[in-house]
């Protein structure tokens, strides 16, 4: 889909490239858009335990993993398509959002396992807001092709978390 655009791809082409039958495809996905949402969500699965007991270091790892996923040349066009199709296919967009909520829950659980984030002093941000900011920075880095500077990212995370 990232090569031809969503309207330029047929289910037959998807099945041929994947080495599956149409029946197998439709048993798993009700539509090509659903398959696209599932593919995007799978590109953002981060199920590795934190390499550090420091929540700031874990969030740094997470932000850099997001940047790698967003930088995949197949991902950005696919996300753009689904955002553009929000009104026409809200159920598919919701599937993408469901994956996002699952990833945030995973991150929350991983952070709880290594120890909670420091309490906020002046500007209380919850973890979802912090993840939205980190995701936005990673998306911007991928779109502009400017890598996130780890030192600056660490400073941003430290300030966001307390």
Tab-separated table of N, CA and C in Angstrom, residues 40-151:
chain	number	residue	atom	x	y	z
A	40	UNK	N	-0.132	-1.774	10.747
A	40	UNK	CA	0.446	-0.609	11.426
A	40	UNK	C	0.602	-0.910	12.912
A	41	UNK	N	-0.437	-1.456	13.518
A	41	UNK	CA	-0.348	-1.765	14.950
A	41	UNK	C	0.785	-2.742	15.238
A	42	UNK	N	0.983	-3.729	14.370
A	42	UNK	CA	2.051	-4.697	14.629
A	42	UNK	C	3.434	-4.060	14.498
A	43	UNK	N	3.555	-3.019	13.676
A	43	UNK	CA	4.837	-2.326	13.538
A	43	UNK	C	5.192	-1.547	14.795
A	44	UNK	N	4.217	-1.302	15.660
A	44	UNK	CA	4.447	-0.514	16.866
A	44	UNK	C	4.349	-1.355	18.135
A	45	UNK	N	4.500	-2.651	18.025
A	45	UNK	CA	4.455	-3.479	19.219
A	45	UNK	C	5.823	-3.472	19.877
A	46	UNK	N	5.859	-3.024	21.108
A	46	UNK	CA	7.102	-2.959	21.865
A	46	UNK	C	6.933	-3.831	23.105
A	47	UNK	N	7.290	-5.069	22.989
A	47	UNK	CA	7.085	-5.992	24.103
A	47	UNK	C	8.394	-6.450	24.719
A	48	UNK	N	9.383	-5.595	24.693
A	48	UNK	CA	10.627	-5.934	25.356
A	48	UNK	C	10.631	-5.282	26.723
A	49	UNK	N	11.094	-6.001	27.720
A	49	UNK	CA	11.126	-5.392	29.053
A	49	UNK	C	12.151	-4.249	29.076
A	50	UNK	N	11.959	-3.301	29.971
A	50	UNK	CA	12.916	-2.191	30.075
A	50	UNK	C	14.324	-2.704	30.355
A	51	UNK	N	15.321	-2.046	29.777
A	51	UNK	CA	16.714	-2.414	29.998
A	51	UNK	C	17.282	-1.735	31.238
A	52	UNK	N	16.484	-0.901	31.867
A	52	UNK	CA	16.939	-0.135	33.015
A	52	UNK	C	15.801	-0.031	34.020
A	53	UNK	N	16.176	0.129	35.279
A	53	UNK	CA	15.162	0.365	36.318
A	53	UNK	C	14.774	1.837	36.398
A	54	UNK	N	15.392	2.653	35.579
A	54	UNK	CA	15.119	4.085	35.569
A	54	UNK	C	13.993	4.381	34.577
A	55	UNK	N	12.849	4.883	35.058
A	55	UNK	CA	11.733	5.169	34.149
A	55	UNK	C	12.098	6.143	33.027
A	56	UNK	N	12.967	7.097	33.304
A	56	UNK	CA	13.382	8.053	32.273
A	56	UNK	C	14.107	7.312	31.153
A	57	UNK	N	14.975	6.381	31.510
A	57	UNK	CA	15.704	5.600	30.505
A	57	UNK	C	14.735	4.737	29.693
A	58	UNK	N	13.728	4.175	30.362
A	58	UNK	CA	12.745	3.374	29.630
A	58	UNK	C	11.979	4.240	28.637
A	59	UNK	N	11.561	5.426	29.055
A	59	UNK	CA	10.847	6.314	28.138
A	59	UNK	C	11.751	6.753	26.986
A	60	UNK	N	13.028	6.903	27.245
A	60	UNK	CA	13.980	7.220	26.176
A	60	UNK	C	14.037	6.067	25.182
A	61	UNK	N	14.128	4.846	25.667
A	61	UNK	CA	14.111	3.659	24.791
A	61	UNK	C	12.818	3.625	23.971
A	62	UNK	N	11.707	3.897	24.634
A	62	UNK	CA	10.407	3.861	23.972
A	62	UNK	C	10.325	4.905	22.862
A	63	UNK	N	10.764	6.136	23.152
A	63	UNK	CA	10.713	7.204	22.148
A	63	UNK	C	11.592	6.866	20.951
A	64	UNK	N	12.743	6.275	21.179
A	64	UNK	CA	13.630	5.918	20.066
A	64	UNK	C	13.040	4.761	19.259
A	65	UNK	N	12.340	3.841	19.923
A	65	UNK	CA	11.662	2.759	19.195
A	65	UNK	C	10.534	3.321	18.339
A	66	UNK	N	9.808	4.301	18.879
A	66	UNK	CA	8.770	4.965	18.092
A	66	UNK	C	9.381	5.621	16.851
A	67	UNK	N	10.483	6.299	17.042
A	67	UNK	CA	11.144	6.971	15.924
A	67	UNK	C	11.531	5.960	14.843
A	68	UNK	N	12.066	4.808	15.245
A	68	UNK	CA	12.423	3.765	14.263
A	68	UNK	C	11.183	3.271	13.517
A	69	UNK	N	10.095	3.061	14.235
A	69	UNK	CA	8.871	2.579	13.578
A	69	UNK	C	8.316	3.621	12.614
A	70	UNK	N	8.229	4.869	13.071
A	70	UNK	CA	7.718	5.927	12.203
A	70	UNK	C	8.604	6.135	10.976
A	71	UNK	N	9.894	5.871	11.113
A	71	UNK	CA	10.830	6.084	10.008
A	71	UNK	C	10.764	4.989	8.955
A	72	UNK	N	10.090	3.903	9.255
A	72	UNK	CA	9.922	2.833	8.272
A	72	UNK	C	9.154	3.411	7.086
A	73	UNK	N	9.705	3.332	5.872
A	73	UNK	CA	9.052	3.978	4.721
A	73	UNK	C	7.675	3.405	4.385
A	74	UNK	N	7.312	2.293	4.964
A	74	UNK	CA	5.978	1.733	4.727
A	74	UNK	C	4.950	2.269	5.701
A	75	UNK	N	5.411	2.776	6.840
A	75	UNK	CA	4.495	3.133	7.920
A	75	UNK	C	3.853	4.505	7.738
A	76	UNK	N	4.656	5.542	7.495
A	76	UNK	CA	4.106	6.902	7.409
A	76	UNK	C	3.009	7.021	6.355
A	77	UNK	N	3.197	6.489	5.124
A	77	UNK	CA	2.100	6.594	4.154
A	77	UNK	C	0.841	5.850	4.610
A	78	UNK	N	1.033	4.721	5.270
A	78	UNK	CA	-0.118	3.947	5.735
A	78	UNK	C	-0.874	4.693	6.825
A	79	UNK	N	-0.148	5.307	7.747
A	79	UNK	CA	-0.805	6.091	8.793
A	79	UNK	C	-1.538	7.270	8.166
A	80	UNK	N	-0.890	7.912	7.216
A	80	UNK	CA	-1.527	9.037	6.526
A	80	UNK	C	-2.823	8.622	5.859
A	81	UNK	N	-2.831	7.448	5.239
A	81	UNK	CA	-4.054	6.961	4.609
A	81	UNK	C	-5.153	6.790	5.638
A	82	UNK	N	-4.853	6.119	6.734
A	82	UNK	CA	-5.899	5.856	7.724
A	82	UNK	C	-6.410	7.141	8.369
A	83	UNK	N	-5.538	8.099	8.580
A	83	UNK	CA	-5.995	9.384	9.115
A	83	UNK	C	-6.924	10.053	8.103
A	84	UNK	N	-6.542	9.991	6.826
A	84	UNK	CA	-7.370	10.581	5.778
A	84	UNK	C	-8.710	9.885	5.617
A	85	UNK	N	-8.779	8.631	5.963
A	85	UNK	CA	-10.006	7.846	5.821
A	85	UNK	C	-10.856	7.832	7.090
A	86	UNK	N	-10.492	8.655	8.063
A	86	UNK	CA	-11.184	8.637	9.346
A	86	UNK	C	-12.695	8.755	9.199
A	87	UNK	N	-13.172	9.712	8.413
A	87	UNK	CA	-14.624	9.900	8.273
A	87	UNK	C	-15.278	8.764	7.513
A	88	UNK	N	-14.599	8.237	6.497
A	88	UNK	CA	-15.186	7.169	5.690
A	88	UNK	C	-15.126	5.819	6.390
A	89	UNK	N	-14.102	5.607	7.197
A	89	UNK	CA	-13.905	4.308	7.843
A	89	UNK	C	-13.577	4.485	9.328
A	90	UNK	N	-14.506	5.034	10.104
A	90	UNK	CA	-14.200	5.280	11.518
A	90	UNK	C	-13.910	4.005	12.302
A	91	UNK	N	-14.502	2.880	11.901
A	91	UNK	CA	-14.235	1.634	12.608
A	91	UNK	C	-12.791	1.182	12.421
A	92	UNK	N	-12.231	1.399	11.238
A	92	UNK	CA	-10.842	1.029	10.979
A	92	UNK	C	-9.920	1.958	11.755
A	93	UNK	N	-10.235	3.244	11.743
A	93	UNK	CA	-9.448	4.205	12.510
A	93	UNK	C	-9.509	3.841	13.991
A	94	UNK	N	-10.661	3.409	14.461
A	94	UNK	CA	-10.810	3.004	15.861
A	94	UNK	C	-9.913	1.806	16.164
A	95	UNK	N	-9.761	0.888	15.212
A	95	UNK	CA	-8.864	-0.259	15.425
A	95	UNK	C	-7.430	0.229	15.612
A	96	UNK	N	-7.037	1.221	14.842
A	96	UNK	CA	-5.710	1.812	14.992
A	96	UNK	C	-5.586	2.452	16.374
A	97	UNK	N	-6.601	3.160	16.804
A	97	UNK	CA	-6.593	3.804	18.120
A	97	UNK	C	-6.582	2.765	19.246
A	98	UNK	N	-7.272	1.657	19.049
A	98	UNK	CA	-7.281	0.585	20.053
A	98	UNK	C	-5.863	0.053	20.258
A	99	UNK	N	-5.130	-0.117	19.160
A	99	UNK	CA	-3.738	-0.555	19.257
A	99	UNK	C	-2.901	0.453	20.025
A	100	UNK	N	-3.156	1.725	19.778
A	100	UNK	CA	-2.444	2.788	20.487
A	100	UNK	C	-2.724	2.701	21.987
A	101	UNK	N	-3.979	2.521	22.355
A	101	UNK	CA	-4.331	2.408	23.785
A	101	UNK	C	-3.674	1.180	24.411
A	102	UNK	N	-3.599	0.081	23.665
A	102	UNK	CA	-2.946	-1.133	24.180
A	102	UNK	C	-1.458	-0.892	24.413
A	103	UNK	N	-0.808	-0.173	23.491
A	103	UNK	CA	0.615	0.129	23.667
A	103	UNK	C	0.834	1.017	24.891
A	104	UNK	N	-0.040	2.005	25.068
A	104	UNK	CA	0.097	2.876	26.240
A	104	UNK	C	-0.085	2.078	27.529
A	105	UNK	N	-1.012	1.148	27.541
A	105	UNK	CA	-1.221	0.313	28.722
A	105	UNK	C	0.012	-0.546	28.987
A	106	UNK	N	0.627	-1.044	27.917
A	106	UNK	CA	1.843	-1.836	28.078
A	106	UNK	C	2.957	-0.988	28.693
A	107	UNK	N	3.129	0.224	28.180
A	107	UNK	CA	4.167	1.117	28.701
A	107	UNK	C	3.899	1.422	30.167
A	108	UNK	N	2.630	1.694	30.488
A	108	UNK	CA	2.267	1.968	31.883
A	108	UNK	C	2.653	0.775	32.773
A	109	UNK	N	2.331	-0.432	32.321
A	109	UNK	CA	2.679	-1.629	33.089
A	109	UNK	C	4.180	-1.804	33.230
A	110	UNK	N	4.922	-1.553	32.158
A	110	UNK	CA	6.380	-1.677	32.217
A	110	UNK	C	6.968	-0.669	33.194
A	111	UNK	N	6.432	0.548	33.174
A	111	UNK	CA	6.926	1.570	34.103
A	111	UNK	C	6.582	1.222	35.547
A	112	UNK	N	5.416	0.649	35.758
A	112	UNK	CA	5.054	0.227	37.114
A	112	UNK	C	5.976	-0.888	37.590
A	113	UNK	N	6.425	-1.738	36.670
A	113	UNK	CA	7.318	-2.832	37.027
A	113	UNK	C	8.701	-2.323	37.447
A	114	UNK	N	9.167	-1.226	36.825
A	114	UNK	CA	10.494	-0.705	37.174
A	114	UNK	C	10.423	0.360	38.260
A	115	UNK	N	9.256	0.796	38.595
A	115	UNK	CA	9.101	1.854	39.591
A	115	UNK	C	8.363	3.018	38.957
A	116	UNK	N	7.538	3.651	39.722
A	116	UNK	CA	6.707	4.710	39.146
A	116	UNK	C	7.528	5.945	38.824
A	117	UNK	N	6.950	6.783	37.982
A	117	UNK	CA	7.575	8.047	37.627
A	117	UNK	C	7.570	8.973	38.828
A	118	UNK	N	8.536	9.882	38.889
A	118	UNK	CA	8.515	10.866	39.986
A	118	UNK	C	7.231	11.692	39.932
A	119	UNK	N	6.795	12.144	41.078
A	119	UNK	CA	5.608	12.990	41.138
A	119	UNK	C	5.907	14.338	40.493
A	120	UNK	N	4.940	14.853	39.789
A	120	UNK	CA	5.081	16.151	39.140
A	120	UNK	C	5.011	17.244	40.187
A	121	UNK	N	5.726	18.316	39.933
A	121	UNK	CA	5.670	19.423	40.880
A	121	UNK	C	4.759	20.542	40.375
A	122	UNK	N	5.158	21.253	39.324
A	122	UNK	CA	4.391	22.401	38.875
A	122	UNK	C	3.324	22.065	37.844
A	123	UNK	N	3.644	21.228	36.893
A	123	UNK	CA	2.736	20.944	35.783
A	123	UNK	C	2.440	19.447	35.755
A	124	UNK	N	1.343	19.052	36.380
A	124	UNK	CA	1.068	17.615	36.430
A	124	UNK	C	0.629	17.054	35.070
A	125	UNK	N	1.462	16.215	34.489
A	125	UNK	CA	1.132	15.532	33.248
A	125	UNK	C	0.927	14.060	33.570
A	126	UNK	N	-0.114	13.477	33.005
A	126	UNK	CA	-0.248	12.045	33.216
A	126	UNK	C	0.566	11.325	32.144
A	127	UNK	N	0.714	10.034	32.315
A	127	UNK	CA	1.565	9.264	31.418
A	127	UNK	C	1.074	9.329	29.974
A	128	UNK	N	-0.237	9.305	29.755
A	128	UNK	CA	-0.752	9.403	28.384
A	128	UNK	C	-0.297	10.689	27.709
A	129	UNK	N	-0.326	11.800	28.445
A	129	UNK	CA	0.117	13.070	27.865
A	129	UNK	C	1.608	13.030	27.532
A	130	UNK	N	2.390	12.427	28.403
A	130	UNK	CA	3.827	12.297	28.147
A	130	UNK	C	4.059	11.446	26.901
A	131	UNK	N	3.326	10.341	26.765
A	131	UNK	CA	3.486	9.470	25.593
A	131	UNK	C	3.048	10.163	24.313
A	132	UNK	N	2.009	10.998	24.393
A	132	UNK	CA	1.576	11.766	23.216
A	132	UNK	C	2.684	12.724	22.787
A	133	UNK	N	3.297	13.380	23.739
A	133	UNK	CA	4.384	14.313	23.416
A	133	UNK	C	5.556	13.554	22.798
A	134	UNK	N	5.943	12.427	23.387
A	134	UNK	CA	7.060	11.652	22.844
A	134	UNK	C	6.737	11.111	21.453
A	135	UNK	N	5.505	10.675	21.260
A	135	UNK	CA	5.093	10.185	19.946
A	135	UNK	C	5.143	11.300	18.916
A	136	UNK	N	4.708	12.489	19.313
A	136	UNK	CA	4.743	13.634	18.400
A	136	UNK	C	6.171	13.993	18.019
A	137	UNK	N	7.067	13.949	18.986
A	137	UNK	CA	8.474	14.229	18.682
A	137	UNK	C	9.040	13.175	17.728
A	138	UNK	N	8.692	11.907	17.959
A	138	UNK	CA	9.188	10.829	17.093
A	138	UNK	C	8.613	10.960	15.688
A	139	UNK	N	7.320	11.273	15.590
A	139	UNK	CA	6.687	11.456	14.273
A	139	UNK	C	7.343	12.611	13.529
A	140	UNK	N	7.549	13.727	14.217
A	140	UNK	CA	8.185	14.888	13.602
A	140	UNK	C	9.593	14.542	13.116
A	141	UNK	N	10.338	13.816	13.919
A	141	UNK	CA	11.695	13.419	13.522
A	141	UNK	C	11.664	12.559	12.266
A	142	UNK	N	10.717	11.646	12.197
A	142	UNK	CA	10.619	10.763	11.028
A	142	UNK	C	10.207	11.539	9.786
A	143	UNK	N	9.226	12.422	9.925
A	143	UNK	CA	8.721	13.172	8.771
A	143	UNK	C	9.763	14.166	8.251
A	144	UNK	N	10.468	14.808	9.166
A	144	UNK	CA	11.468	15.803	8.755
A	144	UNK	C	12.825	15.171	8.470
A	145	UNK	N	12.941	13.868	8.766
A	145	UNK	CA	14.201	13.130	8.592
A	145	UNK	C	15.334	13.733	9.429
A	146	UNK	N	14.961	14.283	10.568
A	146	UNK	CA	15.933	14.786	11.531
A	146	UNK	C	15.878	13.867	12.744
A	147	UNK	N	16.940	13.158	12.995
A	147	UNK	CA	16.987	12.217	14.107
A	147	UNK	C	16.817	12.934	15.445
A	148	UNK	N	16.169	12.246	16.361
A	148	UNK	CA	16.053	12.777	17.716
A	148	UNK	C	17.427	12.724	18.380
A	149	UNK	N	17.846	13.812	18.956
A	149	UNK	CA	19.108	13.854	19.683
A	149	UNK	C	18.859	13.221	21.057
A	150	UNK	N	19.577	12.147	21.394
A	150	UNK	CA	19.320	11.463	22.674
A	150	UNK	C	19.477	12.373	23.895
A	151	UNK	N	20.441	13.272	23.874
A	151	UNK	CA	20.637	14.157	25.025
A	151	UNK	C	19.460	15.116	25.180
